[in-house]
Short mmCIF file of C-alpha atoms and ligand atoms in Angstrom, two decimals:
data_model
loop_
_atom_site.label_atom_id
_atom_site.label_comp_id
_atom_site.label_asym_id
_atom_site.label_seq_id
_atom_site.Cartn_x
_atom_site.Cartn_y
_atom_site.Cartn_z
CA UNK A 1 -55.15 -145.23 18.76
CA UNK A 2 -56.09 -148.92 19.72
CA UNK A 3 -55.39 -149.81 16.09
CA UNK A 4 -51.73 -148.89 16.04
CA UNK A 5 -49.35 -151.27 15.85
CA UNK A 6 -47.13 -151.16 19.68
CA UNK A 7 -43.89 -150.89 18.43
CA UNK A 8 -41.27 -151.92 20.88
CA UNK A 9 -37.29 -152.26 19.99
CA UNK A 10 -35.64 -155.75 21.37
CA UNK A 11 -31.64 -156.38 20.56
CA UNK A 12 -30.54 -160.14 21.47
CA UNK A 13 -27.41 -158.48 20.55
CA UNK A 14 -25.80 -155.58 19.75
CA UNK A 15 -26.10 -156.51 15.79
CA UNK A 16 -29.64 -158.02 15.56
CA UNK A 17 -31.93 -155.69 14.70
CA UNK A 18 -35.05 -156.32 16.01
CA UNK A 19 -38.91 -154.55 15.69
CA UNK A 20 -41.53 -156.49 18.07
CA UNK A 21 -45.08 -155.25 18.02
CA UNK A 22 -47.93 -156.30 20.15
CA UNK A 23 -50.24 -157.04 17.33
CA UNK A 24 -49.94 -156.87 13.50
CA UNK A 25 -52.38 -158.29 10.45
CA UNK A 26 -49.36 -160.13 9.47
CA UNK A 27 -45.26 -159.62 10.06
CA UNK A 28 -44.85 -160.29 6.41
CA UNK A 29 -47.41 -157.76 5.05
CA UNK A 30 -46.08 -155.00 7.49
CA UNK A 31 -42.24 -155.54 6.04
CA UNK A 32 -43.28 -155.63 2.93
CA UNK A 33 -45.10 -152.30 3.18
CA UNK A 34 -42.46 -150.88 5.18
CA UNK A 35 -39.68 -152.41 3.51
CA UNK A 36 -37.81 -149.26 1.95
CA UNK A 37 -37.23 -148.15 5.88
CA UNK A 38 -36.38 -151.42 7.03
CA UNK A 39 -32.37 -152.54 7.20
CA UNK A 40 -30.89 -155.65 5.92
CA UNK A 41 -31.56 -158.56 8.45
CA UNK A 42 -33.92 -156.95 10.60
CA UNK A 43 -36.57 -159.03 12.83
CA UNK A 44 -40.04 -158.32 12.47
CA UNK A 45 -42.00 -160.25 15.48
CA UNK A 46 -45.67 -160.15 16.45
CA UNK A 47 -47.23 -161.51 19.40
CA UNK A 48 -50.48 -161.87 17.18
CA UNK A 49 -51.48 -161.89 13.65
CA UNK A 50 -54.93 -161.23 12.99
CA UNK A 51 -54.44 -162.38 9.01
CA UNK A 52 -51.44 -163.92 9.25
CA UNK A 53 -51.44 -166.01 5.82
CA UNK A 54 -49.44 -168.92 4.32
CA UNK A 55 -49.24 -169.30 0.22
CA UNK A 56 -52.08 -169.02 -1.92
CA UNK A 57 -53.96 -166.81 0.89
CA UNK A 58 -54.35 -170.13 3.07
CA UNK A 59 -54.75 -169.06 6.69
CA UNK A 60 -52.29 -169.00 9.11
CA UNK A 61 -53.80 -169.72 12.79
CA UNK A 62 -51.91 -167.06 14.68
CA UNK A 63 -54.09 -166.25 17.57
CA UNK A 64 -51.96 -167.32 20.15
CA UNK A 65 -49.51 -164.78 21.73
CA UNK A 66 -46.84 -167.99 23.47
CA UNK A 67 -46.14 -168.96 19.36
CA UNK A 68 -43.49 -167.71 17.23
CA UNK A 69 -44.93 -165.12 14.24
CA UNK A 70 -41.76 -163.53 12.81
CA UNK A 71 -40.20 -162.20 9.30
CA UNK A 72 -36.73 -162.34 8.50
CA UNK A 73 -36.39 -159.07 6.51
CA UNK A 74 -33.64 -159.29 3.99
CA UNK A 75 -31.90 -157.55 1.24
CA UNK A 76 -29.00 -159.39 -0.50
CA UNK A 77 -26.88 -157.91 -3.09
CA UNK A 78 -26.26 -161.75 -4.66
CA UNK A 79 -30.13 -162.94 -5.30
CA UNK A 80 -29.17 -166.40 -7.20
CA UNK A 81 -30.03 -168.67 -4.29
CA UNK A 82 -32.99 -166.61 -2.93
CA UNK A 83 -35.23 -168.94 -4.09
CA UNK A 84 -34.02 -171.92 -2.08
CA UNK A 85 -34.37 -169.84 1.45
CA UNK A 86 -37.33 -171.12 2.49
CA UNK A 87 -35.78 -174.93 2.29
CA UNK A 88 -32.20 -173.06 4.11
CA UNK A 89 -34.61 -172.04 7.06
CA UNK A 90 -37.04 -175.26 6.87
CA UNK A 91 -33.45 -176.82 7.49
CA UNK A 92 -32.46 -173.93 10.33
CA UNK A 93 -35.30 -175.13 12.61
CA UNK A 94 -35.32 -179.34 11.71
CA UNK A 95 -31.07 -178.45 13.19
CA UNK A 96 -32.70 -176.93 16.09
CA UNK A 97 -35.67 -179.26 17.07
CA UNK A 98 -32.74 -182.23 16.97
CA UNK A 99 -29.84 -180.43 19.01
CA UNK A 100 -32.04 -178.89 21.48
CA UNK A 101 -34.88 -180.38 22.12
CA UNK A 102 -33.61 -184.07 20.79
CA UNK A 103 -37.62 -184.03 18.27
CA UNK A 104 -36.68 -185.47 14.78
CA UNK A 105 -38.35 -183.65 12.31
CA UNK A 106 -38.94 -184.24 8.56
CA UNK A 107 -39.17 -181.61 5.52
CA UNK A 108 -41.95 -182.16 3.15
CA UNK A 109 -40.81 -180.67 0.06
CA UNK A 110 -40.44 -177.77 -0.40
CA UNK A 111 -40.54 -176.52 2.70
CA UNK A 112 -43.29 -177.59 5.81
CA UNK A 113 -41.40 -179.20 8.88
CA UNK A 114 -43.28 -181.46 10.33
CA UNK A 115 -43.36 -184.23 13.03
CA UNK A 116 -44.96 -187.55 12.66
CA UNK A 117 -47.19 -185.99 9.83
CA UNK A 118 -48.36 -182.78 11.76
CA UNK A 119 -47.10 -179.69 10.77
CA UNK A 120 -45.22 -178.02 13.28
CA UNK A 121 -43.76 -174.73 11.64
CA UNK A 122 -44.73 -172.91 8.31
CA UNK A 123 -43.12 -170.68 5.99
CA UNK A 124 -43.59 -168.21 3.42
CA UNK A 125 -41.10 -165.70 1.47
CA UNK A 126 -43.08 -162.81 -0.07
CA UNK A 127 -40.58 -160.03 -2.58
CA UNK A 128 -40.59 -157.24 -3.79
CA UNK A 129 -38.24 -155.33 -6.35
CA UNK A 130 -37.53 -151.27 -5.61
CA UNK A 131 -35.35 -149.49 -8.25
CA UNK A 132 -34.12 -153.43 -9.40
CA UNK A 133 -33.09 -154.16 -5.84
CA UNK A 134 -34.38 -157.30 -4.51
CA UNK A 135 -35.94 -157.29 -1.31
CA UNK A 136 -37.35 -160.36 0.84
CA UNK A 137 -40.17 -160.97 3.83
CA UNK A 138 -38.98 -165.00 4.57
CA UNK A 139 -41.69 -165.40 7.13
CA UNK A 140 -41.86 -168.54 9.87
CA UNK A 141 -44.37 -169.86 12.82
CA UNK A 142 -43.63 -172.04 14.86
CA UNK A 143 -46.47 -173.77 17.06
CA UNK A 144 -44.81 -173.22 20.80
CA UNK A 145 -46.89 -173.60 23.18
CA UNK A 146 -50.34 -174.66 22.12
CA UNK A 147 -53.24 -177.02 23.86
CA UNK A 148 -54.72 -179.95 22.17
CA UNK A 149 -57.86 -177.87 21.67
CA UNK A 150 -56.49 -175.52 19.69
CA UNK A 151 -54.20 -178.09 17.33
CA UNK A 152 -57.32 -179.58 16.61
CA UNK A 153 -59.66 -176.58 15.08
CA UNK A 154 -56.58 -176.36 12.15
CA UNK A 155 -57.71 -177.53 8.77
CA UNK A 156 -54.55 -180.43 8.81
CA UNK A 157 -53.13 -182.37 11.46
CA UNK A 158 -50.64 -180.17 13.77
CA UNK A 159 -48.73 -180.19 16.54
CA UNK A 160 -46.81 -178.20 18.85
CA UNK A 161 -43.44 -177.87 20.96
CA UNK A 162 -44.82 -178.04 24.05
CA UNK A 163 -46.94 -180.99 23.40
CA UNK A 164 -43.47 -182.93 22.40
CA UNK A 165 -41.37 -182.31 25.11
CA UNK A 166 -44.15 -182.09 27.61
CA UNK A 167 -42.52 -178.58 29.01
CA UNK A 168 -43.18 -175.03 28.56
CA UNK A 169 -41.15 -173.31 26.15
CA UNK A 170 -39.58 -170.53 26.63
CA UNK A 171 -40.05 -168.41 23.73
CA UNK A 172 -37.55 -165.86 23.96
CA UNK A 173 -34.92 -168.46 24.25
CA UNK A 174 -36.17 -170.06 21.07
CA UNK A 175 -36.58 -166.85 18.87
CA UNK A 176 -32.84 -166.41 19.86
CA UNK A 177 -31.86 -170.02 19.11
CA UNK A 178 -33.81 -169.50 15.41
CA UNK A 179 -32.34 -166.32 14.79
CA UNK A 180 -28.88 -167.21 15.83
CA UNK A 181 -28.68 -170.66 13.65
CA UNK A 182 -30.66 -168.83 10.55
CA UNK A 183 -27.66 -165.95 10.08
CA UNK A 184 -24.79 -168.52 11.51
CA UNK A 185 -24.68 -169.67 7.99
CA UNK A 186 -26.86 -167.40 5.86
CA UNK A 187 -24.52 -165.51 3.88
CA UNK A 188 -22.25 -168.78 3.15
CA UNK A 189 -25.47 -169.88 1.92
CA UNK A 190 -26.51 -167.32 -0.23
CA UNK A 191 -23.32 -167.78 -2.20
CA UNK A 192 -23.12 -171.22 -2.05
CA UNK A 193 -26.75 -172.17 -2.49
CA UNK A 194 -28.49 -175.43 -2.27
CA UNK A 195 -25.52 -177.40 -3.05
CA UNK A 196 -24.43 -176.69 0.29
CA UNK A 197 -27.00 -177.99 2.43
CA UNK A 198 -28.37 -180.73 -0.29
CA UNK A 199 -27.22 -183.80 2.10
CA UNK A 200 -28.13 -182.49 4.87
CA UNK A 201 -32.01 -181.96 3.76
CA UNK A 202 -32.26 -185.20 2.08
CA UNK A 203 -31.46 -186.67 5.69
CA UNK A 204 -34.73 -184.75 7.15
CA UNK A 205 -36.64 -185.39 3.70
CA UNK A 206 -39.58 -187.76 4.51
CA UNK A 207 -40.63 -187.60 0.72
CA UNK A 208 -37.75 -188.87 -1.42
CA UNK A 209 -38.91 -192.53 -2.90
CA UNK A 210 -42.33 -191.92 -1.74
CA UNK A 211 -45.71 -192.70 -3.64
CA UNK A 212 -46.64 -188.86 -3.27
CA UNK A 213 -50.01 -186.73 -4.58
CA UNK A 214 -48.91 -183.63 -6.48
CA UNK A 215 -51.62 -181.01 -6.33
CA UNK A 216 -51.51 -179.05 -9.75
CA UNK A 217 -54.57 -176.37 -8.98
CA UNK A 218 -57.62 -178.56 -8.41
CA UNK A 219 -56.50 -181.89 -10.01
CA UNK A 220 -54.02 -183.78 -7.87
CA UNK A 221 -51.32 -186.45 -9.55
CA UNK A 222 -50.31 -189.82 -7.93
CA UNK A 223 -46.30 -189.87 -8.60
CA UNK A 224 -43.07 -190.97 -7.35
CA UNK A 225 -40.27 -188.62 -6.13
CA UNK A 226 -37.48 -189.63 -7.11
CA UNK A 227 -34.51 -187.38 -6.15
CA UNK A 228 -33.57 -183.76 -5.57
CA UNK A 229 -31.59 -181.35 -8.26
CA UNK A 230 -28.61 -179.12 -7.21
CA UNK A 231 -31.30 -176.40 -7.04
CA UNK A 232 -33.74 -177.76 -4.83
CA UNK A 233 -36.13 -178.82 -7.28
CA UNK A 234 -37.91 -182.00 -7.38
CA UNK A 235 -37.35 -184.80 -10.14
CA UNK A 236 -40.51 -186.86 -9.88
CA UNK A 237 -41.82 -190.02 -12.49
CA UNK A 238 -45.38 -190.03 -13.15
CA UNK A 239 -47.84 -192.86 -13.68
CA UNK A 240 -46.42 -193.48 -17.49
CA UNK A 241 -42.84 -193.59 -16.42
CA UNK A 242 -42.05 -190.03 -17.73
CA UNK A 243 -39.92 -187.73 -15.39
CA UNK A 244 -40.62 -183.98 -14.84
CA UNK A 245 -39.11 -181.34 -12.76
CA UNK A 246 -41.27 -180.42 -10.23
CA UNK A 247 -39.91 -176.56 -9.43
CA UNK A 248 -42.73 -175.53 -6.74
CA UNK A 249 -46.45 -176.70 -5.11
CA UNK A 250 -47.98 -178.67 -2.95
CA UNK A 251 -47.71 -182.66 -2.33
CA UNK A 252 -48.86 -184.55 0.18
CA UNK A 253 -47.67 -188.15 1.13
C1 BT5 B 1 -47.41 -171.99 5.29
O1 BT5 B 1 -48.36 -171.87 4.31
O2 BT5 B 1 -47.18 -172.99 5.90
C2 BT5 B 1 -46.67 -170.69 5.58
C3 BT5 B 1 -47.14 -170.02 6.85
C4 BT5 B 1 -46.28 -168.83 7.19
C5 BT5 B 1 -46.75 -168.14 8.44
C6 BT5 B 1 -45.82 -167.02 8.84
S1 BT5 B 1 -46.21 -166.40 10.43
C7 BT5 B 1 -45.18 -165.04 10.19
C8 BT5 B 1 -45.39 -164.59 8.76
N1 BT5 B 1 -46.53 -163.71 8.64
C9 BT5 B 1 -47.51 -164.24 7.88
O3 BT5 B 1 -48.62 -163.69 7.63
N2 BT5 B 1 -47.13 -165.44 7.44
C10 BT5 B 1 -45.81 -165.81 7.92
P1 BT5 B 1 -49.11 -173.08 3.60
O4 BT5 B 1 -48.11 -174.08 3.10
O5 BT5 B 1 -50.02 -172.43 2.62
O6 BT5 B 1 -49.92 -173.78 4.77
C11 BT5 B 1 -51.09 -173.22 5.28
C12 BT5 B 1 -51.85 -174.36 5.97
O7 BT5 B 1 -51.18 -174.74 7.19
C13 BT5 B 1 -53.26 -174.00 6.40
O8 BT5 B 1 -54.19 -174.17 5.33
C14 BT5 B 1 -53.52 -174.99 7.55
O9 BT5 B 1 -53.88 -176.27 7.04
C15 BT5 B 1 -52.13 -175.14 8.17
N3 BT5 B 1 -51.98 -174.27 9.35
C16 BT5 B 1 -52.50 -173.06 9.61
N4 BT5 B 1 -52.10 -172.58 10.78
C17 BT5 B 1 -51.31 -173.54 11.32
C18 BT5 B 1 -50.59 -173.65 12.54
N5 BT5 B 1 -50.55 -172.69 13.46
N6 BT5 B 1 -49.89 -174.80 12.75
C19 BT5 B 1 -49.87 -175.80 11.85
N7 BT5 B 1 -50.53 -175.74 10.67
C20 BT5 B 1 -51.23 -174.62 10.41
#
């Protein structure tokens, strides 16, 4: 019994749908294996992840109930701009750390938000296609309310909301500031696409004409970003002066 999942239904309002458990391996692993019962735009939140994971099966530290662990399940009909979600919500929460809690934050490409160089928030969209529909677990945490101790035992430099404004937050309040902004715009966005929030990333971008390392599996590349497409890849010159579209990975500046 102790291994099952406490399921516990929470409405912001009336037309959020959202599932809240007490403890889950991971909110994106659980919609994904649940997907086929799971409406469009429902909230998946956990108060813990014991594997909560970021891309290639790096670890997501997710141990502390006063963060944010939540999955965004979705299942458009148009799926042309799906791949540029992760930048739309990277965008969503830089929008909210400015308005509301005045913290300028800067996207590194494609998609960390981060503050002064530590990494505040990550994300990760996971799909899956049933009978040749499309369906999506877009996946966020957010660093709340964490103590220096903690920041410190993750594997790159981090930081955390509370730290920032030197208050408590108030995590309820946030999850329904996040989930408010994310599906203000979302379905303009899925039409529209990138093109429709281009300017306003390249204000938060901290990596445009930057010296930046591209990590391509072991080997990393010393290049220089250059600009953004109308899709959301990146146009980058390397070392001999040659320019390549960069359309996912890691860099680091
Ligand atoms: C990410 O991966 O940044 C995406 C993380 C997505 C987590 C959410 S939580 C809800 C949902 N359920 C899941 O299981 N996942 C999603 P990546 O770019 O691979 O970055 C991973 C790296 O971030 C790690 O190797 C650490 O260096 C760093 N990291 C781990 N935990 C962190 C934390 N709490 N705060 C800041 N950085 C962290």
């Amino acid at each position: 019994m102790q291994n099952l999942p406490q399921k516990e239904l929470l409405g912001y309002h009336s037309n959020m749908k959202i599932i809240k458990f007490k403890t889950l391996p991971s909110t994106n692993k659980w919609a994904l294996e649940n997907i086929n019962n799971l409406e469009d735009k429902t909230i998946i939140i956990a108060e813990t992840q014991t594997s909560g994971h970021g891309r290639f099966q790096r670890t997501w530290e997710s141990a502390n109930p006063e963060n944010l662990y939540l999955t965004f399940v979705l299942k458009p009909e148009k799926t042309d701009n799906i791949a540029n979600l992760t930048q739309y919500l990277s965008l969503t929460l830089a929008k909210i750390l400015k308005n509301d809690y005045k913290i300028d934050a800067a996207i590194k490409w494609p998609n960390d938000v981060r503050i002064n160089k530590a990494k505040i928030a990550g994300i990760l969209c996971e799909s899956t296609i049933k009978k040749g529909k499309t369906a999506l677990a877009l996946g966020i945490g957010v660093n709340l309310n964490m103590t220096e101790a903690e920041l410190a035992k993750i594997s790159q430099k981090a930081c955390s909301l509370n730290l920032l404004t030197g208050k408590n937050i108030d995590k309820t309040e946030f999850t329904r500031k996040l989930c408010d902004e994310f599906f203000k715009n979302y379905d303009e966005f899925l039409k529209n696409g990138f093109p429709s929030i281009k300017t306003a990333y390249e204000k938060q971008a901290e990596f445009l004409n930057k010296t930046i390392l591209l990590s391509n599996g072991s080997e990393k590349e010393e290049v220089n970003a250059l600009m953004l497409t109308e899709r959301g890849t990146l146009i980058i010159s390397d070392k001999n002066g040659e320019k390549k579209e960069i359309l996912s990975g890691d860099i680091e500046l």
